[in-house]
Coordinates of C-alpha atoms in Angstrom, one line a residue:
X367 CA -41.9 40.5 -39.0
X368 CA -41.1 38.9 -35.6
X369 CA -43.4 40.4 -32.8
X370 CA -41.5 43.0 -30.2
X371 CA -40.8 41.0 -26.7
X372 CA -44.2 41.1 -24.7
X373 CA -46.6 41.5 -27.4
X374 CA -49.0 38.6 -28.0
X375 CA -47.6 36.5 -30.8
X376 CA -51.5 35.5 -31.3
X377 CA -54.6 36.8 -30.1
X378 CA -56.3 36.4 -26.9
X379 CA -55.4 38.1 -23.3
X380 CA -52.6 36.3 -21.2
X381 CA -53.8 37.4 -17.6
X382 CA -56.4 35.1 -15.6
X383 CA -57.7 31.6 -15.5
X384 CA -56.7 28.1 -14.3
X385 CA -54.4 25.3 -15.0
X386 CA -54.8 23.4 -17.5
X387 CA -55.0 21.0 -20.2
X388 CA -55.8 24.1 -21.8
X389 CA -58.8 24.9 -24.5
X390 CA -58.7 23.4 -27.9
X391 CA -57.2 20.4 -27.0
X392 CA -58.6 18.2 -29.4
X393 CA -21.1 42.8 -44.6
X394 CA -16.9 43.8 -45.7
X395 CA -13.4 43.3 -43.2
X396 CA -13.4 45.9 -40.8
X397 CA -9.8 46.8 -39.2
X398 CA -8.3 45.7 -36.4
X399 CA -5.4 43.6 -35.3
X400 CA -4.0 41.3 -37.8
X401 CA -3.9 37.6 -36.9
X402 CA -2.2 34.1 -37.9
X403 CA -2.9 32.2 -41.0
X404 CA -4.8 28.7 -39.9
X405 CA -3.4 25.7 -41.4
X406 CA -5.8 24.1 -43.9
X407 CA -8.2 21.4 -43.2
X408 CA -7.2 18.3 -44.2
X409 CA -9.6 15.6 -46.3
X410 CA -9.3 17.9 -49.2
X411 CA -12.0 20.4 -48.5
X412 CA -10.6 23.7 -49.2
X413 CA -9.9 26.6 -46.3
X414 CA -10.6 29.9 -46.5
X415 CA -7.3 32.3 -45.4
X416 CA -7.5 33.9 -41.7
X417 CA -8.1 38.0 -41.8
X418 CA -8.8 40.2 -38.9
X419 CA -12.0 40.6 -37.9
X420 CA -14.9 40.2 -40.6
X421 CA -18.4 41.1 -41.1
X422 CA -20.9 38.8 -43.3
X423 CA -20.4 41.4 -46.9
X424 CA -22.7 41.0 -49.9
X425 CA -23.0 36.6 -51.7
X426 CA -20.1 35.5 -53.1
X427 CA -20.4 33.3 -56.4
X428 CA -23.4 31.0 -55.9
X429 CA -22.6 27.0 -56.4
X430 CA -25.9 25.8 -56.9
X431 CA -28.8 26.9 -59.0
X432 CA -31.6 26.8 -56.2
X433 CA -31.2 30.7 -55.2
X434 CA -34.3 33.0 -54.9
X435 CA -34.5 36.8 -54.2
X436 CA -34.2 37.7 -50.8
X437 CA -37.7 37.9 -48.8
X438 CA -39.2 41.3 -48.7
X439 CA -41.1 42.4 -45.2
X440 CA -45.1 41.7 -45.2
X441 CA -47.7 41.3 -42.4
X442 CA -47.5 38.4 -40.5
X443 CA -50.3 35.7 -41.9
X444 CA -51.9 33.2 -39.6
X445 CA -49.2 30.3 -38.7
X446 CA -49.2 27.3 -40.2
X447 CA -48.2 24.2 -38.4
X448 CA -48.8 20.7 -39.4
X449 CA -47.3 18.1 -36.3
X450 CA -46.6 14.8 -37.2
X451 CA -48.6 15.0 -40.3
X452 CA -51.6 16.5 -38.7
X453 CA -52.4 20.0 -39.7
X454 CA -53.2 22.2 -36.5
X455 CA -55.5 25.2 -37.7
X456 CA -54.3 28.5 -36.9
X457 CA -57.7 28.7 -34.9
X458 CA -56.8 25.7 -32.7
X459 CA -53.5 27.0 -32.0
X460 CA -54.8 30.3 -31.1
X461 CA -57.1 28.9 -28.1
X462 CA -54.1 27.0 -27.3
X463 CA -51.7 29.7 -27.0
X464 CA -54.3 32.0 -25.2
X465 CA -55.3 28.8 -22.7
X466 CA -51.9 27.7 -22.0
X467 CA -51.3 31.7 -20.9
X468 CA -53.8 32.2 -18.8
X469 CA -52.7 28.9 -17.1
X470 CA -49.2 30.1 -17.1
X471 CA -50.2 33.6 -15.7
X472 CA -52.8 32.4 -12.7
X473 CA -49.6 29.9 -11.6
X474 CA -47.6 32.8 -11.2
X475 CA -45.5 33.0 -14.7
X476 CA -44.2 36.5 -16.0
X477 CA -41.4 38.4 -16.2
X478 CA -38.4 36.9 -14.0
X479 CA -40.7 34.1 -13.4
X480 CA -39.8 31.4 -15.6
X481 CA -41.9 28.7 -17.5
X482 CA -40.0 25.4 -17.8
X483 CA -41.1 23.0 -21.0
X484 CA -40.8 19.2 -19.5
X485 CA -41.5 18.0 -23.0
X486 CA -40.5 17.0 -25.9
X487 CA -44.0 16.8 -27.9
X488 CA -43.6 19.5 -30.7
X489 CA -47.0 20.8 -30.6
X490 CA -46.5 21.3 -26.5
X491 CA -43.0 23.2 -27.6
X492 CA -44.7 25.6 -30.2
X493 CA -47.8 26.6 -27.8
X494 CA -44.9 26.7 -24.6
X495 CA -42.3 29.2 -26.5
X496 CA -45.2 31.4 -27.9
X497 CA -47.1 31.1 -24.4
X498 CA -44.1 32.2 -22.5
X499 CA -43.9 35.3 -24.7
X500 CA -47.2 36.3 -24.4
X501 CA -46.7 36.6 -20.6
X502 CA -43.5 37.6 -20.3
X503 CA -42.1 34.8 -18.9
X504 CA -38.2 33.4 -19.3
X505 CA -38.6 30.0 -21.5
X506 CA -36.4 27.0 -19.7
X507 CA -35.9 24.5 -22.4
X508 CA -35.4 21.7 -20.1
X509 CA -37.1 18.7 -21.7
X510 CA -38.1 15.5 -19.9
X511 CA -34.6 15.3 -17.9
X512 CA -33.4 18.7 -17.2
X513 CA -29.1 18.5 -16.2
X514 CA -29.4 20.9 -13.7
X515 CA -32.8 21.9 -12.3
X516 CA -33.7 25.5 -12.4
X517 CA -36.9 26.2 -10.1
X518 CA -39.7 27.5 -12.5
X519 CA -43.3 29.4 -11.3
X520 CA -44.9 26.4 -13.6
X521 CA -43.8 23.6 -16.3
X522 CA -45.5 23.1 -19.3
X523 CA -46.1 19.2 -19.8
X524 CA -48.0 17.1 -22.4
X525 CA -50.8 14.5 -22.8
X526 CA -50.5 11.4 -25.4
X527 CA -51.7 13.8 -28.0
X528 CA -49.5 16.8 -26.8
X529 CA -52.1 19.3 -25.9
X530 CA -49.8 21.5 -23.3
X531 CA -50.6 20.6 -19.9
X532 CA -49.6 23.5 -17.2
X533 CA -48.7 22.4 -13.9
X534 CA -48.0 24.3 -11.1
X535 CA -43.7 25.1 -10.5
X536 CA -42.0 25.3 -6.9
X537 CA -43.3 27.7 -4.0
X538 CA -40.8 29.7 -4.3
X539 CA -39.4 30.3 -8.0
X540 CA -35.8 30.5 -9.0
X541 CA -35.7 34.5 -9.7
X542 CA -34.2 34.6 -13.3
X543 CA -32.3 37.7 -14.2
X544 CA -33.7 40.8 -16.4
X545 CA -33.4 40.7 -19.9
X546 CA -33.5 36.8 -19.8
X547 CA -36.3 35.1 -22.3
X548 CA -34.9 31.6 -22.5
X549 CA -32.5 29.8 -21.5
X550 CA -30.9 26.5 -23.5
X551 CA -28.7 23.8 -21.8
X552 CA -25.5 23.0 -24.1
X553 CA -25.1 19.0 -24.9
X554 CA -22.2 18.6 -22.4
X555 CA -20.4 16.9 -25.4
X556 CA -17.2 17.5 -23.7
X557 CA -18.0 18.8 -20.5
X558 CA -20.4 20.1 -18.0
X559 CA -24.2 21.1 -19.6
X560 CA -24.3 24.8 -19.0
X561 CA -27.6 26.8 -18.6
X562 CA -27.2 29.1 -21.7
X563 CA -29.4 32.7 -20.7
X564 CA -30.6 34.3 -24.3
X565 CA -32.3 37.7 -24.4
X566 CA -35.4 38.4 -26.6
X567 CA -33.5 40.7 -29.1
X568 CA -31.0 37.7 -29.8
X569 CA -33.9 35.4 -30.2
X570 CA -35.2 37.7 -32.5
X571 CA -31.8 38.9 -34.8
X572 CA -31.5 34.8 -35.3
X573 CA -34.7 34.2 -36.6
X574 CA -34.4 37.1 -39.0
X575 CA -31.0 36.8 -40.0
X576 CA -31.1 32.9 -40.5
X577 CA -34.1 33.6 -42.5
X578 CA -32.6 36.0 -45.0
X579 CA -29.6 34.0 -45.4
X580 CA -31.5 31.1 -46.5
X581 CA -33.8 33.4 -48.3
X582 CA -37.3 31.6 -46.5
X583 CA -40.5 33.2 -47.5
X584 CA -44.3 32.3 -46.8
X585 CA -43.8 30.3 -49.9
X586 CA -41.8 27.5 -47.9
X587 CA -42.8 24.0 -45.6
X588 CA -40.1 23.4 -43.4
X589 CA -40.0 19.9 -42.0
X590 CA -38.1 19.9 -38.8
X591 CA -37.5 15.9 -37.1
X592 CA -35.5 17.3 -34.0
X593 CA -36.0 18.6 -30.8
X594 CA -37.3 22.3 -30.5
X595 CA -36.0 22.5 -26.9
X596 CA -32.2 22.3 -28.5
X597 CA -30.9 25.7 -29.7
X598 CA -31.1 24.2 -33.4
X599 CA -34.8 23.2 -33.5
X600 CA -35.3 26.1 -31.9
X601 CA -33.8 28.2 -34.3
X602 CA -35.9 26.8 -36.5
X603 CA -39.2 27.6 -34.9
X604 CA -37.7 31.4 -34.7
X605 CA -37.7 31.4 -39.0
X606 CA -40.8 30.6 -38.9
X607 CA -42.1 33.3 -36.5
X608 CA -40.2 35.5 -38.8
X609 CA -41.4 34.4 -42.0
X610 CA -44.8 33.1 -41.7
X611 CA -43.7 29.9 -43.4
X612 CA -45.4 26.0 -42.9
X613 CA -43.5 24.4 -40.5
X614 CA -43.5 20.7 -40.1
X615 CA -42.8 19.3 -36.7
X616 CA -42.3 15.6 -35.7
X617 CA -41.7 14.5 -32.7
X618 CA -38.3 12.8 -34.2
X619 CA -36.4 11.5 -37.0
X620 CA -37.8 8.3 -39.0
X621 CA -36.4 7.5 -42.3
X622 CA -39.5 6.2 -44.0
X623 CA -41.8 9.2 -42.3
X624 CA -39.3 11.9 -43.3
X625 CA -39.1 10.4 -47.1
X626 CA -42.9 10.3 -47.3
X627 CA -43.4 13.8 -45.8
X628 CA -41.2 15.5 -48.5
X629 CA -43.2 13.4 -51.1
X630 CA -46.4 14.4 -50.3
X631 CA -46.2 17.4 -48.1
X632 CA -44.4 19.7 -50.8
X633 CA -41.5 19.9 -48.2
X634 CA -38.8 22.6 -49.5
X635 CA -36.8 22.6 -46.4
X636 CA -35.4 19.9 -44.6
X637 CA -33.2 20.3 -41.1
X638 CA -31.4 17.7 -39.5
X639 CA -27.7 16.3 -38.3
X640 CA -25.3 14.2 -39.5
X641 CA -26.3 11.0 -38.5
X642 CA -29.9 11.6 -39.8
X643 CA -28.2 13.2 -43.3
X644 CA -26.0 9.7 -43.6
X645 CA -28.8 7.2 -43.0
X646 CA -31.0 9.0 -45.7
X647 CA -27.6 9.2 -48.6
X648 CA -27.3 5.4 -47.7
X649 CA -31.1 5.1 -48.6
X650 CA -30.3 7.2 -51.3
X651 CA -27.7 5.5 -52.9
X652 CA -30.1 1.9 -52.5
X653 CA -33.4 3.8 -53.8
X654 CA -33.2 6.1 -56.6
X655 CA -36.4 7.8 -55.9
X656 CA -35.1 8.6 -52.1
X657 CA -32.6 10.7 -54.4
X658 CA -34.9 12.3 -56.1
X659 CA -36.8 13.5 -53.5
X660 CA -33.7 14.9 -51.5
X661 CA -32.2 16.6 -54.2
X662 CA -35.8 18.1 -54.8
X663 CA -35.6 19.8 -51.6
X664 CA -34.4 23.7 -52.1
X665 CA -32.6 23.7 -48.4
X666 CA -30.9 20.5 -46.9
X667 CA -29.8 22.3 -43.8
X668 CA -27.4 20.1 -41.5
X669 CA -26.2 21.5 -37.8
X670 CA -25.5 19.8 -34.4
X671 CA -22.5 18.3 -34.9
X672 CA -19.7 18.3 -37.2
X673 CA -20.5 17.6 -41.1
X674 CA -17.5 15.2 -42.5
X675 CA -16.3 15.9 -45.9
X676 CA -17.0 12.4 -46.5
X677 CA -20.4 12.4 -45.7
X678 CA -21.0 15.5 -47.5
X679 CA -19.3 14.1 -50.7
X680 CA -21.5 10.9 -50.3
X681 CA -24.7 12.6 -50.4
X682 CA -23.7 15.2 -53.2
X683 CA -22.9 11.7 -55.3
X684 CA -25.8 9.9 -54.7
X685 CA -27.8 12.5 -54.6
X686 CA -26.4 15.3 -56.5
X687 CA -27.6 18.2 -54.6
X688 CA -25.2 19.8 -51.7
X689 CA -25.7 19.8 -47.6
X690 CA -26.5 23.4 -46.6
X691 CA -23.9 22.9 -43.1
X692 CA -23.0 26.1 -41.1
X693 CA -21.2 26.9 -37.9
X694 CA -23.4 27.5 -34.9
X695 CA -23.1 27.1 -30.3
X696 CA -26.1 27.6 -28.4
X697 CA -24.2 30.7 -27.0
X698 CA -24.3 32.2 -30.0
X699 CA -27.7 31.9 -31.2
X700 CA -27.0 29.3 -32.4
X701 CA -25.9 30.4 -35.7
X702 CA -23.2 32.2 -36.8
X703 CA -22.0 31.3 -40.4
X704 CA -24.0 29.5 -43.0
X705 CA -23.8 28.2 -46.5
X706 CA -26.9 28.4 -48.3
X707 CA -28.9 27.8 -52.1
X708 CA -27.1 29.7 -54.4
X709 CA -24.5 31.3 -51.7
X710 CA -22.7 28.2 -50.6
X711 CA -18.9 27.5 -51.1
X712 CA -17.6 23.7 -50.2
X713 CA -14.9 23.6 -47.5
X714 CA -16.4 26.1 -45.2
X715 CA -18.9 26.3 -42.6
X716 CA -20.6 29.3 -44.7
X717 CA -20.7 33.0 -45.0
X718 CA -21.3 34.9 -41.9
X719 CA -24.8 36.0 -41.1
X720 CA -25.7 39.7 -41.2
X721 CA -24.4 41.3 -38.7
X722 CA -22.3 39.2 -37.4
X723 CA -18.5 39.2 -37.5
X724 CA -15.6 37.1 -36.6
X725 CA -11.6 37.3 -35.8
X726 CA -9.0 35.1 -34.6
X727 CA -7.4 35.0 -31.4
X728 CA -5.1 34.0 -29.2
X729 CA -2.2 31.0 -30.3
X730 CA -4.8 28.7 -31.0
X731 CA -6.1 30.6 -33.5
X732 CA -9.5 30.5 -31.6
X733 CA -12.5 31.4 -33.4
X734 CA -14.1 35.1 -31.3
X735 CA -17.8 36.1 -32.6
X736 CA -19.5 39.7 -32.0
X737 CA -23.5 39.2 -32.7
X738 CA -26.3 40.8 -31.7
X739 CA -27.6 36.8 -30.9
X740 CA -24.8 36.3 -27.9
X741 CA -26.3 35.2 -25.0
X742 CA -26.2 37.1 -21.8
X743 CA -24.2 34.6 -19.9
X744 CA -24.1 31.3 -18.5
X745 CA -26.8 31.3 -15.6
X746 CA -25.4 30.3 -12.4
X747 CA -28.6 27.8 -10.7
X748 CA -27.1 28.4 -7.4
X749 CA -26.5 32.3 -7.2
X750 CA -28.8 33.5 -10.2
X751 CA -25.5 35.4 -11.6
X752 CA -24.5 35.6 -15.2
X753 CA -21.2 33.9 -15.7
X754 CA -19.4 35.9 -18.5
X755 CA -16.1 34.0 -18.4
X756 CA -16.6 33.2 -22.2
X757 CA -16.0 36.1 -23.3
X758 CA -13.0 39.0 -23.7
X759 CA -12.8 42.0 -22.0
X760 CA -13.9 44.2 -25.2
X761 CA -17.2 41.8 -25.3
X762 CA -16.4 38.7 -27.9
X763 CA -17.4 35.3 -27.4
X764 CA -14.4 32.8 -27.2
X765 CA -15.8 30.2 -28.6
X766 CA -13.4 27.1 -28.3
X767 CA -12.8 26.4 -31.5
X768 CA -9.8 26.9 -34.0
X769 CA -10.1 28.0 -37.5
X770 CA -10.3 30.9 -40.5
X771 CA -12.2 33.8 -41.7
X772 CA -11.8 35.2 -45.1
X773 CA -12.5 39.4 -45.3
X774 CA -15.1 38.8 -47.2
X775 CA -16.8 36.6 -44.2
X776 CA -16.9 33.0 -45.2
X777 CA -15.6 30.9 -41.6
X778 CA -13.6 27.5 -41.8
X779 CA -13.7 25.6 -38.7
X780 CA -11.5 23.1 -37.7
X781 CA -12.2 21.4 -34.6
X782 CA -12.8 22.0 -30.6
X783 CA -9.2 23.8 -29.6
X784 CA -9.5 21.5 -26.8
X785 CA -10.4 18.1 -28.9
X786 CA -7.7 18.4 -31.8
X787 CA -5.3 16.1 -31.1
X788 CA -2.0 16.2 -30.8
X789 CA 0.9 13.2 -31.7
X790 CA 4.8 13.5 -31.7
X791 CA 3.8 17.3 -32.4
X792 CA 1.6 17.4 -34.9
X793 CA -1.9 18.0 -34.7
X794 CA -4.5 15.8 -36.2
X795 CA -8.1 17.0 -37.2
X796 CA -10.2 14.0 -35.1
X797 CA -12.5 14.2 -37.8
X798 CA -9.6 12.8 -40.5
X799 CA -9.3 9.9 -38.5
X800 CA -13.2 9.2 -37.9
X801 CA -13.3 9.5 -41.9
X802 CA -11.1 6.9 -42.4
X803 CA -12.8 5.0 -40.1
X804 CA -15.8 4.8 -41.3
X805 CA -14.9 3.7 -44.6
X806 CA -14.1 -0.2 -43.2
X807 CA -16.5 -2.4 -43.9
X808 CA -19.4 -2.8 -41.1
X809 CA -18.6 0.5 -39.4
X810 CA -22.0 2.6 -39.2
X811 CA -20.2 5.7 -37.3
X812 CA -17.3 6.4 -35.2
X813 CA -15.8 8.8 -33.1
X814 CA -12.3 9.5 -31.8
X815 CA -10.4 10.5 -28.7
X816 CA -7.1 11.4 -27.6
X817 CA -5.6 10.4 -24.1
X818 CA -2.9 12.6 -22.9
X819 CA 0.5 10.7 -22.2
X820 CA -1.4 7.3 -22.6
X821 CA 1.6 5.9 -24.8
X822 CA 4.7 4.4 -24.5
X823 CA 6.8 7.3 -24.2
X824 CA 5.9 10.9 -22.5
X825 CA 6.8 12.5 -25.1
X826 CA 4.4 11.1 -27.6
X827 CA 1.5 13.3 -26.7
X828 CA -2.0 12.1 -27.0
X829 CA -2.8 8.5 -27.8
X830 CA -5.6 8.0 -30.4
X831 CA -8.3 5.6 -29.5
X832 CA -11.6 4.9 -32.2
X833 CA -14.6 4.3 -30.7
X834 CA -16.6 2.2 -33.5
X835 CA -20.7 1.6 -34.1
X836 CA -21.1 -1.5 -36.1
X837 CA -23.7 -4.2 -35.8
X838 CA -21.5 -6.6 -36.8
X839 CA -21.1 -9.4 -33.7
X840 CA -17.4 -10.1 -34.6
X841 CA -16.1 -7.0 -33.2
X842 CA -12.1 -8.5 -33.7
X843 CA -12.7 -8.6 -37.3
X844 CA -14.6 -5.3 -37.6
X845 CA -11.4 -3.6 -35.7
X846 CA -8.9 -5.2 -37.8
X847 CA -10.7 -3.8 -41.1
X848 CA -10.3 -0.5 -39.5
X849 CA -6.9 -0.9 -38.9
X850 CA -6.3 -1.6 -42.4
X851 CA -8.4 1.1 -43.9
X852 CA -6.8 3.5 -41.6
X853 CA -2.9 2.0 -42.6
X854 CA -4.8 2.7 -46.1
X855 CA -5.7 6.4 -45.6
X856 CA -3.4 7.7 -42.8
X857 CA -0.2 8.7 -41.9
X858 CA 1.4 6.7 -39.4
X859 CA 1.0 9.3 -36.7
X860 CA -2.8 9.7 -37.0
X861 CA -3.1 6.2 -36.9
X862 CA -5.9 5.0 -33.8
X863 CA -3.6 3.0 -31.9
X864 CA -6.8 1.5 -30.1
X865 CA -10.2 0.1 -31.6
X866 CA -13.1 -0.5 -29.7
X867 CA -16.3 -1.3 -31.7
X868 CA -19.7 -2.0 -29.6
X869 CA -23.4 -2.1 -31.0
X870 CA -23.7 1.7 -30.4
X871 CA -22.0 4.8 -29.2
X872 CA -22.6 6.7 -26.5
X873 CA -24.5 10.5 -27.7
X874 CA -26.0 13.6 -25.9
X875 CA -29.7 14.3 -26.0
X876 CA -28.6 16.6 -28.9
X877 CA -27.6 14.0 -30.9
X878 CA -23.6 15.2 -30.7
X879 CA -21.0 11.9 -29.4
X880 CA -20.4 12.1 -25.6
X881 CA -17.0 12.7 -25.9
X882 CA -16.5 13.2 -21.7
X883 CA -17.6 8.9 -21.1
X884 CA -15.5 8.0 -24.2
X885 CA -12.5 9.3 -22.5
X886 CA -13.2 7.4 -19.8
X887 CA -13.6 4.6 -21.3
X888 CA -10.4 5.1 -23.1
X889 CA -8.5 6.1 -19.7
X890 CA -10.0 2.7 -18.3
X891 CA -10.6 0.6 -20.3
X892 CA -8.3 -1.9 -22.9
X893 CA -8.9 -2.3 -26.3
X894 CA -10.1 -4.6 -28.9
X895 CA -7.2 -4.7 -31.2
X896 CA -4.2 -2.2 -31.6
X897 CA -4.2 -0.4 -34.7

C-alpha cells in the first residue's frame, strides 16, 4: 500500500540537521448526454464506437497469454532499487532518504515550501520524491533547465555518482498553494510548457490504479531508461511505491545496456517511447536473440508520444509479442486508459483505469476525463493561482484531443484537435502521413505539420509539410523516395506537399517532436523537393 501524504515513506525523523551531500553516500457506461460517433482511425487499426460517458468496467477478452491474477494488498517490504546496474540496499537508501530530509527541513522545506529536483540522476530523483514526502514538501520536477523557474526553499542536486546534494533555494520562496505535492512541466510539444500542480491523492490513485491494471506485484523488476522528473517515469516510480516491486533505473536509454539488463537482470517490465520501442524492433528484426529477449518481457509498456500502427505491427512481427500503449497528459496523472497482458485490444489506447471515466464533447469530438488523478490546475509562477481553464464547468478535463469511447471503457484516440489536419475539407490523421513516410528508404523518423492557407489557393486549408530524420547526406534523393512512397500509400490530398530531411529532428526534453519550431520552419523556410 502507498503510504498516506506526510507519513515517512522510510524510517528515520525528517526535522533537523544540515545540508548536504547527505549520509550514505557511497467499471460499466453510466448515463448522460449522448454524443457523436468518431470517424475511424485510418492505417487499419480498428476504433472503438463513441458512447456517453464511460467508466473502466470489468477485462474484456484478453489477446495475449501473459495475464496474472490481480495483486492482492500486503505490507510494504523494504524497496528495491538497482540504478544503472548497481543494486542500492534498502539500508543505503534509508540514510539517504532520512539525510537528504533533514537537509531539506533545516533549509526551510515543508509544507507550501517546495523542494525543486535540478537533476536528472535517477538515484537523486528516487531519494528527492521520497524526501519531499517525508517533509511535506511540494516536489518541482524541474530538471537541469527548468522552462519557467518557480522559486523553491531548496533544490536537490547531484554528484558524479548521484548521491542527492541539498542546496539552499531563494530567500524568499515561491508560496506554493495547499493541497499541492508536485508539480510537472508539460513538453511544450505544441505550445507553451505549463507548470502542471498534482495533489498527493492523485499521486497516489495513479500508482495504484496503474498498478492493478497491469497486474504488478513484488514478483516484478521494472526497468525504467527515462526520466523520473517527466510525468511518465514518474508514474513509474509511483507503481513501485505501491507495489514493492524491483525497479531498475538508468540514467537513459542505450540499446546494448537495455538488451543486457533484461538478459541478466530477470527484467519483466520494460517502459519506454516510441523512438526507443523502434530502434530495439530494428535490432530485433537484425538479431534474433534481441527478439527473444523482448518478447520474454511480460509488460512492454510504451507512452510519451503517439505509438504508429506501423511501429506497433513492426515489433509484433519481429518480435511476436504486442506494445502495451495507453493514453495518458501529465494533467491527468498521466494515465488514463491502458492496454495491458492479457487485457489488451489492438486499435485502442486501452481500457480505462479504475475509476476513471471518459465522454465526448463538443464538435470536435474532444476527449473530457473525470479521475481522481486530475491535477489541481495549472500553477500560475507569477500570481501563485491555479489556472482551471482546462476544464468544464461541471469539473472535466478538456483534454485536446479527438476520439472514442466504447461503454464498456476501451478509448481510441486520434490526434491533437488542434494538430489534425485539415485539406480541401477533409481531415488527415498526421500520423497516416508520418507512416508513409517512414517507409522510404533512409528515413529513420518523421514528423508532420500543417500550415494554414500556405497553398495556392485559400480555400485549400492546411498545407502538409514532412519533416524527415535520415542520415543519408543526399537529402534530394532521400525526399524524392518519400514522395514516391507517399504517391504509393496516400491519397492525393494527404500527400506532403513539402519534404525537408536533416540529420535529426528537433524533440522536447520528453522525447515528444517539437511541433511549435517545425512550424516555423515550415512558415519560413522553403523546401527540399515538393511532393
Amino acid at each position: 500500500m502507498t503510504p498516506r501524504p506526510g507519513t515517512h515513506p522510510l524510517p528515520g525523523p525528517a526535522t533537523t540537521g544540515t545540508p548536504a551531500p547527505v549520509p550514505g553516500g557511497s467499471a460499466a457506461a453510466t448515463t448522460g448526454r449522448s454524443v457523436a460517433q468518431v470517424p475511424a482511425p485510418a492505417a487499419g487499426r480498428p476504433a472503438a464506437s463513441a458512447c456517453g460517458p464511460a467508466t473502466a468496467p470489468a477485462p474484456g477478452p484478453a489477446a495475449d497469454h501473459s495475464a496474472r491474477p490481480a495483486p492482492r494488498p500486503t505490507s510494504r517490504p523494504a524497496p528495491r532499487l538497482t540504478v544503472d546496474g548497481e543494486a542500492v540496499p534498502a539500508g543505503r537508501l534509508a540514510r539517504l532518504v532520512d539525510g537528504t530530509s533533514r537537509g531539506l527541513a533545516a533549509a526551510g522545506a515543508g509544507p507550501g515550501r517546495a523542494v525543486a529536483l535540478a537533476c536528472d540522476h535517477p538515484l537523486a530523483a528516487v531519494v528527492a520524491a521520497l524526501a519531499a514526502e517525508a517533509v511535506g514538501a511540494p516536489l518541482l520536477l524541474d530538471g537541469a533547465a527548468p522552462a519557467r523557474h518557480i522559486a523553491p526553499a531548496a533544490q536537490i542536486r547531484a554528484t558524479g555518482s548521484g548521491v542527492p546534494v541539498v542546496v539552499a533555494g531563494a530567500a524568499r520562496p515561491f508560496d506554493v498553494p495547499d493541497r499541492v505535492a508536485a508539480v510537472f512541466w508539460t513538453s511544450g510539444s505544441s505550445g507553451d510548457p505549463k507548470a502542471v500542480a498534482v495533489p498527493a491523492a492523485a499521486l497516489d490513485h495513479q500508482g495504484r490504479a496503474t498498478a492493478a491494471r497491469m497486474r504488478v506485484t513484488d514478483a516484478d523488476r521494472l526497468l525504467l531508461p527515462l526520466p523520473l522528473r517527466h510525468a511518465y517515469g514518474y508514474s513509474v516510480l509511483r507503481v513501485w511505491r505501491a507495489t514493492g516491486a524491483h525497479l531498475h533505473a538508468e540514467s537513459g536509454f542505450h540499446l546494448r545496456t537495455t538488451l543486457t539488463r533484461i538478459a541478466t537482470e530477470r527484467i519483466t517490465s520494460l517502459d519506454g517511447v516510441p523512438t526507443m520501442y523502434r530502434m530495439l524492433a530494428a535490432e530485433a528484426a537484425r538479431d534474433p536473440e534481441a527478439a527473444l529477449l523482448l518478447a520474454g518481457l511480460r509488460i512492454r509498456g510504451c507512452g510519451g508520444d503517439v505509438l504508429t500502427p506501423a511501429l506497433y505491427d513492426d515489433f509484433l512481427a519481429v518480435t511476436g509479442a504486442s506494445l502495451h500503449d495507453g493514453y495518458g497528459l501529465s494533467e491527468a496523472g498521466p494515465n488514463v486508459a491502458l492496454n495491458a497482458p492479457g487485457d489488451l485490444r489492438p486499435g485502442t489506447v486501452g481500457r480505462l483505469l479504475d475509476g476513471v471515466e471518459a465522454r465526448l464533447g463538443g464538435p470536435d469530438r474532444e476527449i473530457q476525463v473525470a479521475s481522481p488523478s486530475l491535477m489541481l490546475g495549472y500553477l500560475d509562477p507569477a500570481t501563485g493561482g491555479l489556472d482551471r481553464t482546462p476544464f468544464t464547468d461541471d469539473g472535466w478535463l478538456r483534454t485536446g484531443d479527438t476520439g472514442a469511447v466504447t461503454a464498456d471503457g476501451w478509448l481510441t484516440v486520434r490526434g491533437r484537435i488542434k494538430e489534425v489536419l485539415v485539406v480541401h475539407g477533409e481531415t488527415v490523421a498526421p500520423t497516416v502521413v508520418e507512416d508513409a513516410v517512414r517507409a522510404a528508404a533512409g528515413v529513420l523518423d518523421a514528423a508532420v505539420v500543417g500550415i494554414r492557407g500556405g497553398g495556392d489557393r485559400g480555400d485549400r486549408g492546411d498545407t502538409v509539410w514532412a519533416f524527415v530524420e535520415s542520415a543519408d547526406p543526399d537529402h534530394r534523393a532521400v525526399a524524392a523516395r518519400v514522395a514516391e512512397a507517399c504517391r504509393r500509400r496516400l491519397p492525393p490530398h494527404a500527400r506532403p506537399r513539402a519534404v525537408r530531411v536533416m540529420p535529426r529532428l528537433p524533440r522536447t526534453g520528453s522525447g515528444k517532436f517539437d511541433r511549435v519550431r517545425l512550424r516555423g520552419w515550415a512558415s519560413g523556410t522553403a523546401a527540399t523537393v515538393a511532393a
